[in-house]
PDB file of C-alpha atoms in Angstrom:
ATOM      1  CA  MET A 222       0.000   0.000   0.000  1.00  0.00           C
ATOM      2  CA  THR A 223       2.937   2.316   0.690  1.00  0.00           C
ATOM      3  CA  ARG A 224       4.162   1.904  -2.865  1.00  0.00           C
ATOM      4  CA  VAL A 225       0.696   2.455  -4.339  1.00  0.00           C
ATOM      5  CA  TYR A 226      -0.310   5.477  -2.276  1.00  0.00           C
ATOM      6  CA  GLY A 227       3.211   6.942  -2.254  1.00  0.00           C
ATOM      7  CA  GLY A 228       3.586   6.713  -6.045  1.00  0.00           C
ATOM      8  CA  PHE A 229       0.032   7.959  -6.521  1.00  0.00           C
ATOM      9  CA  ALA A 230       0.559  10.908  -4.153  1.00  0.00           C
ATOM     10  CA  LEU A 231       3.776  11.899  -5.917  1.00  0.00           C
ATOM     11  CA  ALA A 232       2.040  11.633  -9.298  1.00  0.00           C
ATOM     12  CA  ALA A 233      -0.807  13.838  -8.037  1.00  0.00           C
ATOM     13  CA  LEU A 234       1.614  16.385  -6.549  1.00  0.00           C
ATOM     14  CA  VAL A 235       3.415  16.693  -9.887  1.00  0.00           C
ATOM     15  CA  ALA A 236       0.538  16.209 -12.355  1.00  0.00           C
ATOM     16  CA  VAL A 237      -2.111  18.535 -10.891  1.00  0.00           C
ATOM     17  CA  PRO A 238       0.033  21.713 -10.763  1.00  0.00           C
ATOM     18  CA  LEU A 239       1.614  20.853 -14.110  1.00  0.00           C
ATOM     19  CA  GLY A 240      -1.831  20.250 -15.622  1.00  0.00           C
ATOM     20  CA  LEU A 241      -3.088  23.573 -14.251  1.00  0.00           C
ATOM     21  CA  LEU A 242      -0.071  25.316 -15.761  1.00  0.00           C
ATOM     22  CA  ILE A 243      -0.384  23.589 -19.131  1.00  0.00           C
ATOM     23  CA  GLY A 244      -4.117  24.215 -19.241  1.00  0.00           C
ATOM     24  CA  ARG A 245      -3.793  27.949 -18.518  1.00  0.00           C
ATOM     25  CA  ASN A 246      -0.580  28.905 -20.315  1.00  0.00           C
ATOM     26  CA  GLU A 247      -0.338  28.621 -24.106  1.00  0.00           C
ATOM     27  CA  LYS A 248       3.459  28.909 -24.152  1.00  0.00           C
ATOM     28  CA  VAL A 249       3.933  26.121 -21.614  1.00  0.00           C
ATOM     29  CA  ARG A 250       1.411  23.973 -23.491  1.00  0.00           C
ATOM     30  CA  GLY A 251       3.232  24.573 -26.772  1.00  0.00           C
ATOM     31  CA  LEU A 252       6.528  23.645 -25.152  1.00  0.00           C
ATOM     32  CA  LEU A 253       5.474  20.534 -23.198  1.00  0.00           C
ATOM     33  CA  ASP A 254       2.564  19.115 -25.181  1.00  0.00           C
ATOM     34  CA  PRO A 255       4.635  17.495 -27.986  1.00  0.00           C
ATOM     35  CA  PHE A 256       6.845  15.727 -25.441  1.00  0.00           C
ATOM     36  CA  LEU A 257       3.874  14.575 -23.345  1.00  0.00           C
ATOM     37  CA  GLN A 258       2.000  13.350 -26.421  1.00  0.00           C
ATOM     38  CA  LEU A 259       5.081  11.353 -27.420  1.00  0.00           C
ATOM     39  CA  MET A 260       5.508   9.783 -23.967  1.00  0.00           C
ATOM     40  CA  ARG A 261       1.819   9.203 -23.098  1.00  0.00           C
ATOM     41  CA  PRO A 262       1.128   6.205 -25.377  1.00  0.00           C
ATOM     42  CA  ILE A 263       4.103   4.229 -24.055  1.00  0.00           C
ATOM     43  CA  PRO A 264       2.603   1.522 -21.825  1.00  0.00           C
ATOM     44  CA  VAL A 265       3.854   1.369 -18.257  1.00  0.00           C
ATOM     45  CA  THR A 266       4.934  -2.215 -18.835  1.00  0.00           C
ATOM     46  CA  ALA A 267       7.359  -0.959 -21.500  1.00  0.00           C
ATOM     47  CA  TRP A 268       9.033   1.136 -18.793  1.00  0.00           C
ATOM     48  CA  LEU A 269       9.656  -1.969 -16.689  1.00  0.00           C
ATOM     49  CA  PRO A 270      13.122  -2.855 -18.055  1.00  0.00           C
ATOM     50  CA  LEU A 271      14.291   0.760 -17.804  1.00  0.00           C
ATOM     51  CA  SER A 272      13.002   1.100 -14.247  1.00  0.00           C
ATOM     52  CA  MET A 273      14.825  -2.092 -13.290  1.00  0.00           C
ATOM     53  CA  ILE A 274      18.047  -0.688 -14.802  1.00  0.00           C
ATOM     54  CA  LEU A 275      17.654   2.734 -13.163  1.00  0.00           C
ATOM     55  CA  PHE A 276      16.329   1.662  -9.762  1.00  0.00           C
ATOM     56  CA  GLY A 277      17.317  -2.002  -9.554  1.00  0.00           C
ATOM     57  CA  LEU A 278      15.090  -4.856  -8.546  1.00  0.00           C
ATOM     58  CA  GLY A 279      12.879  -3.930  -5.662  1.00  0.00           C
ATOM     59  CA  PRO A 280      10.405  -1.432  -4.293  1.00  0.00           C
ATOM     60  CA  ARG A 281      11.864   1.728  -5.891  1.00  0.00           C
ATOM     61  CA  SER A 282      11.283   0.295  -9.338  1.00  0.00           C
ATOM     62  CA  ALA A 283       7.671  -0.534  -8.453  1.00  0.00           C
ATOM     63  CA  PHE A 284       7.199   2.952  -6.952  1.00  0.00           C
ATOM     64  CA  PHE A 285       8.441   4.534 -10.189  1.00  0.00           C
ATOM     65  CA  LEU A 286       6.051   2.435 -12.267  1.00  0.00           C
ATOM     66  CA  VAL A 287       3.118   3.405 -10.043  1.00  0.00           C
ATOM     67  CA  PHE A 288       4.091   7.051 -10.423  1.00  0.00           C
ATOM     68  CA  LEU A 289       4.123   6.727 -14.223  1.00  0.00           C
ATOM     69  CA  GLY A 290       0.858   4.790 -14.306  1.00  0.00           C
ATOM     70  CA  ALA A 291      -0.991   7.401 -12.262  1.00  0.00           C
ATOM     71  CA  PHE A 292       0.689  10.493 -13.741  1.00  0.00           C
ATOM     72  CA  TYR A 293      -0.844  10.698 -17.214  1.00  0.00           C
ATOM     73  CA  PRO A 294      -4.528  10.201 -16.317  1.00  0.00           C
ATOM     74  CA  ILE A 295      -4.223  12.869 -13.631  1.00  0.00           C
ATOM     75  CA  LEU A 296      -2.337  15.262 -15.902  1.00  0.00           C
ATOM     76  CA  LEU A 297      -4.581  14.880 -18.945  1.00  0.00           C
ATOM     77  CA  ASN A 298      -7.815  15.202 -16.973  1.00  0.00           C
ATOM     78  CA  THR A 299      -6.483  18.296 -15.207  1.00  0.00           C
ATOM     79  CA  VAL A 300      -5.513  19.918 -18.513  1.00  0.00           C
ATOM     80  CA  PHE A 301      -8.916  19.002 -19.964  1.00  0.00           C
ATOM     81  CA  GLY A 302     -10.719  20.438 -16.948  1.00  0.00           C
ATOM     82  CA  VAL A 303      -8.845  23.728 -17.112  1.00  0.00           C
ATOM     83  CA  ARG A 304      -9.220  24.093 -20.871  1.00  0.00           C
ATOM     84  CA  SER A 305     -12.941  23.335 -20.785  1.00  0.00           C
ATOM     85  CA  VAL A 306     -13.858  26.181 -18.419  1.00  0.00           C
ATOM     86  CA  GLU A 307     -16.532  28.145 -20.231  1.00  0.00           C
ATOM     87  CA  LYS A 308     -15.549  31.608 -21.483  1.00  0.00           C
ATOM     88  CA  ARG A 309     -18.722  33.176 -20.123  1.00  0.00           C
ATOM     89  CA  LEU A 310     -17.621  32.276 -16.585  1.00  0.00           C
ATOM     90  CA  PHE A 311     -14.580  34.516 -17.083  1.00  0.00           C
ATOM     91  CA  GLU A 312     -16.801  37.257 -18.486  1.00  0.00           C
ATOM     92  CA  ALA A 313     -19.171  36.999 -15.533  1.00  0.00           C
ATOM     93  CA  ALA A 314     -16.270  37.058 -13.082  1.00  0.00           C
ATOM     94  CA  SER A 315     -14.810  40.121 -14.792  1.00  0.00           C
ATOM     95  CA  MET A 316     -18.135  41.946 -14.610  1.00  0.00           C
ATOM     96  CA  LEU A 317     -18.217  41.195 -10.890  1.00  0.00           C
ATOM     97  CA  GLY A 318     -14.735  42.682 -10.449  1.00  0.00           C
ATOM     98  CA  CYS A 319     -12.775  39.441 -10.282  1.00  0.00           C
ATOM     99  CA  SER A 320      -9.599  39.423 -12.362  1.00  0.00           C
ATOM    100  CA  GLY A 321      -6.090  37.988 -12.582  1.00  0.00           C
ATOM    101  CA  THR A 322      -5.085  35.509  -9.923  1.00  0.00           C
ATOM    102  CA  ALA A 323      -8.483  35.740  -8.243  1.00  0.00           C
ATOM    103  CA  GLN A 324     -10.106  34.387 -11.423  1.00  0.00           C
ATOM    104  CA  PHE A 325      -7.846  31.357 -11.230  1.00  0.00           C
ATOM    105  CA  PHE A 326      -8.891  30.528  -7.665  1.00  0.00           C
ATOM    106  CA  ARG A 327     -12.560  31.520  -7.987  1.00  0.00           C
ATOM    107  CA  VAL A 328     -13.328  30.395 -11.545  1.00  0.00           C
ATOM    108  CA  VAL A 329     -10.740  28.041 -13.050  1.00  0.00           C
ATOM    109  CA  LEU A 330     -10.045  25.829 -10.053  1.00  0.00           C
ATOM    110  CA  PRO A 331     -13.675  25.241  -8.990  1.00  0.00           C
ATOM    111  CA  ALA A 332     -14.807  24.660 -12.583  1.00  0.00           C
ATOM    112  CA  SER A 333     -12.025  22.173 -13.279  1.00  0.00           C
ATOM    113  CA  LEU A 334     -12.299  20.181 -10.022  1.00  0.00           C
ATOM    114  CA  PRO A 335     -14.676  17.536 -11.424  1.00  0.00           C
ATOM    115  CA  SER A 336     -12.165  16.669 -14.153  1.00  0.00           C
ATOM    116  CA  ILE A 337      -9.277  16.743 -11.701  1.00  0.00           C
ATOM    117  CA  PHE A 338     -11.078  14.327  -9.364  1.00  0.00           C
ATOM    118  CA  THR A 339     -11.887  12.074 -12.305  1.00  0.00           C
ATOM    119  CA  GLY A 340      -8.193  11.999 -13.169  1.00  0.00           C
ATOM    120  CA  LEU A 341      -7.312  11.207  -9.563  1.00  0.00           C
ATOM    121  CA  ARG A 342      -9.771   8.302  -9.492  1.00  0.00           C
ATOM    122  CA  LEU A 343      -8.450   6.942 -12.789  1.00  0.00           C
ATOM    123  CA  GLY A 344      -4.877   7.413 -11.612  1.00  0.00           C
ATOM    124  CA  LEU A 345      -5.529   5.513  -8.387  1.00  0.00           C
ATOM    125  CA  GLY A 346      -7.121   2.654 -10.316  1.00  0.00           C
ATOM    126  CA  LEU A 347      -4.135   2.463 -12.634  1.00  0.00           C
ATOM    127  CA  ALA A 348      -1.781   2.641  -9.660  1.00  0.00           C
ATOM    128  CA  TRP A 349      -3.307  -0.593  -8.328  1.00  0.00           C
ATOM    129  CA  PHE A 350      -3.003  -2.163 -11.761  1.00  0.00           C
ATOM    130  CA  VAL A 351       0.630  -1.161 -12.146  1.00  0.00           C
ATOM    131  CA  ILE A 352       1.746  -2.191  -8.662  1.00  0.00           C
ATOM    132  CA  VAL A 353       0.998  -5.804  -9.497  1.00  0.00           C
ATOM    133  CA  VAL A 354       3.227  -5.608 -12.556  1.00  0.00           C
ATOM    134  CA  GLY A 355       5.929  -3.815 -10.586  1.00  0.00           C
ATOM    135  CA  GLU A 356       5.863  -6.303  -7.724  1.00  0.00           C
ATOM    136  CA  MET A 357       5.943  -9.289 -10.033  1.00  0.00           C
ATOM    137  CA  THR A 358       9.487  -8.420 -11.012  1.00  0.00           C
ATOM    138  CA  GLY A 359      11.891  -8.601  -8.155  1.00  0.00           C
ATOM    139  CA  VAL A 360       9.959  -7.319  -5.153  1.00  0.00           C
ATOM    140  CA  PRO A 361      10.103 -10.046  -2.500  1.00  0.00           C
ATOM    141  CA  GLN A 362       6.908  -8.985  -0.724  1.00  0.00           C
ATOM    142  CA  GLY A 363       3.672  -7.377  -1.797  1.00  0.00           C
ATOM    143  CA  LEU A 364       0.503  -8.404  -3.568  1.00  0.00           C
ATOM    144  CA  GLY A 365       2.185  -8.833  -6.941  1.00  0.00           C
ATOM    145  CA  ALA A 366       4.817 -11.076  -5.356  1.00  0.00           C
ATOM    146  CA  VAL A 367       2.087 -13.161  -3.691  1.00  0.00           C
ATOM    147  CA  ILE A 368       0.271 -13.537  -7.000  1.00  0.00           C
ATOM    148  CA  MET A 369       3.504 -14.526  -8.757  1.00  0.00           C
ATOM    149  CA  ASP A 370       4.314 -17.030  -5.996  1.00  0.00           C
ATOM    150  CA  GLY A 371       0.842 -18.493  -6.411  1.00  0.00           C
ATOM    151  CA  ARG A 372       1.389 -18.822 -10.138  1.00  0.00           C
ATOM    152  CA  THR A 373       4.826 -20.368  -9.702  1.00  0.00           C
ATOM    153  CA  LEU A 374       3.594 -22.829  -7.078  1.00  0.00           C
ATOM    154  CA  SER A 375       0.327 -23.555  -8.956  1.00  0.00           C
ATOM    155  CA  ARG A 376      -1.629 -22.318  -5.936  1.00  0.00           C
ATOM    156  CA  THR A 377      -4.747 -20.798  -7.413  1.00  0.00           C
ATOM    157  CA  GLU A 378      -6.045 -19.725  -3.991  1.00  0.00           C
ATOM    158  CA  LEU A 379      -3.051 -17.387  -3.530  1.00  0.00           C
ATOM    159  CA  VAL A 380      -3.683 -15.792  -6.908  1.00  0.00           C
ATOM    160  CA  ILE A 381      -7.394 -15.334  -6.199  1.00  0.00           C
ATOM    161  CA  CYS A 382      -6.792 -14.018  -2.665  1.00  0.00           C
ATOM    162  CA  GLY A 383      -4.263 -11.508  -3.998  1.00  0.00           C
ATOM    163  CA  MET A 384      -6.772 -10.331  -6.584  1.00  0.00           C
ATOM    164  CA  ILE A 385      -9.520  -9.985  -3.971  1.00  0.00           C
ATOM    165  CA  VAL A 386      -7.253  -8.004  -1.632  1.00  0.00           C
ATOM    166  CA  ILE A 387      -6.340  -5.633  -4.472  1.00  0.00           C
ATOM    167  CA  GLY A 388     -10.021  -5.129  -5.289  1.00  0.00           C
ATOM    168  CA  ILE A 389     -10.954  -4.454  -1.663  1.00  0.00           C
ATOM    169  CA  ALA A 390      -7.996  -2.117  -1.103  1.00  0.00           C
ATOM    170  CA  GLY A 391      -8.874  -0.195  -4.262  1.00  0.00           C
ATOM    171  CA  VAL A 392     -12.509   0.245  -3.236  1.00  0.00           C
ATOM    172  CA  VAL A 393     -11.570   1.233   0.313  1.00  0.00           C
ATOM    173  CA  GLY A 394      -9.061   3.758  -1.040  1.00  0.00           C
ATOM    174  CA  VAL A 395     -11.652   5.365  -3.302  1.00  0.00           C
ATOM    175  CA  LEU A 396     -14.266   5.444  -0.513  1.00  0.00           C
ATOM    176  CA  VAL A 397     -11.832   7.020   1.932  1.00  0.00           C
ATOM    177  CA  ALA A 398     -10.881   9.625  -0.679  1.00  0.00           C
ATOM    178  CA  MET A 399     -14.544  10.389  -1.408  1.00  0.00           C
ATOM    179  CA  LEU A 400     -15.448  10.678   2.275  1.00  0.00           C
ATOM    180  CA  SER A 401     -12.543  13.007   2.977  1.00  0.00           C
ATOM    181  CA  MET A 402     -13.753  15.518   0.365  1.00  0.00           C
TER     182      MET A 402
END
């Protein structure tokens, strides 16, 4: 859980501000968008060999993969949310005397929150997906390691129990996040 929620939290801490910046600033979008569009379609599993080279076998490699898996859904939904704020909301805010930075906090952020939360939910779901892949390759403990041990030992009950625990942990994580809002 530490690897999942740690990688997810780091992804959220990087992706949300970056998505807000890309969504609001044309120059930043023009600079970063080509690179992000190039990197986005690369599946997280393709990063596995590189993460093992950079971070070695173990939890840091899995943490990195979780970060990557959660990063793009959060980033893209944040950018979408910011870019889809209706123009008339800015006009209304201006007529009410709200401008500059105040418009960001009173118009952009509230209007884009539904998309940001959607990205966070998708990112958390992908984090659980990716942790299994990350833990199946060199992490001695964790749900992915249990599932791999079950496969290696032909113990179906270990595989099924690991899958059930992942499902329950994912649901509990989403419920806790929703209740804390």
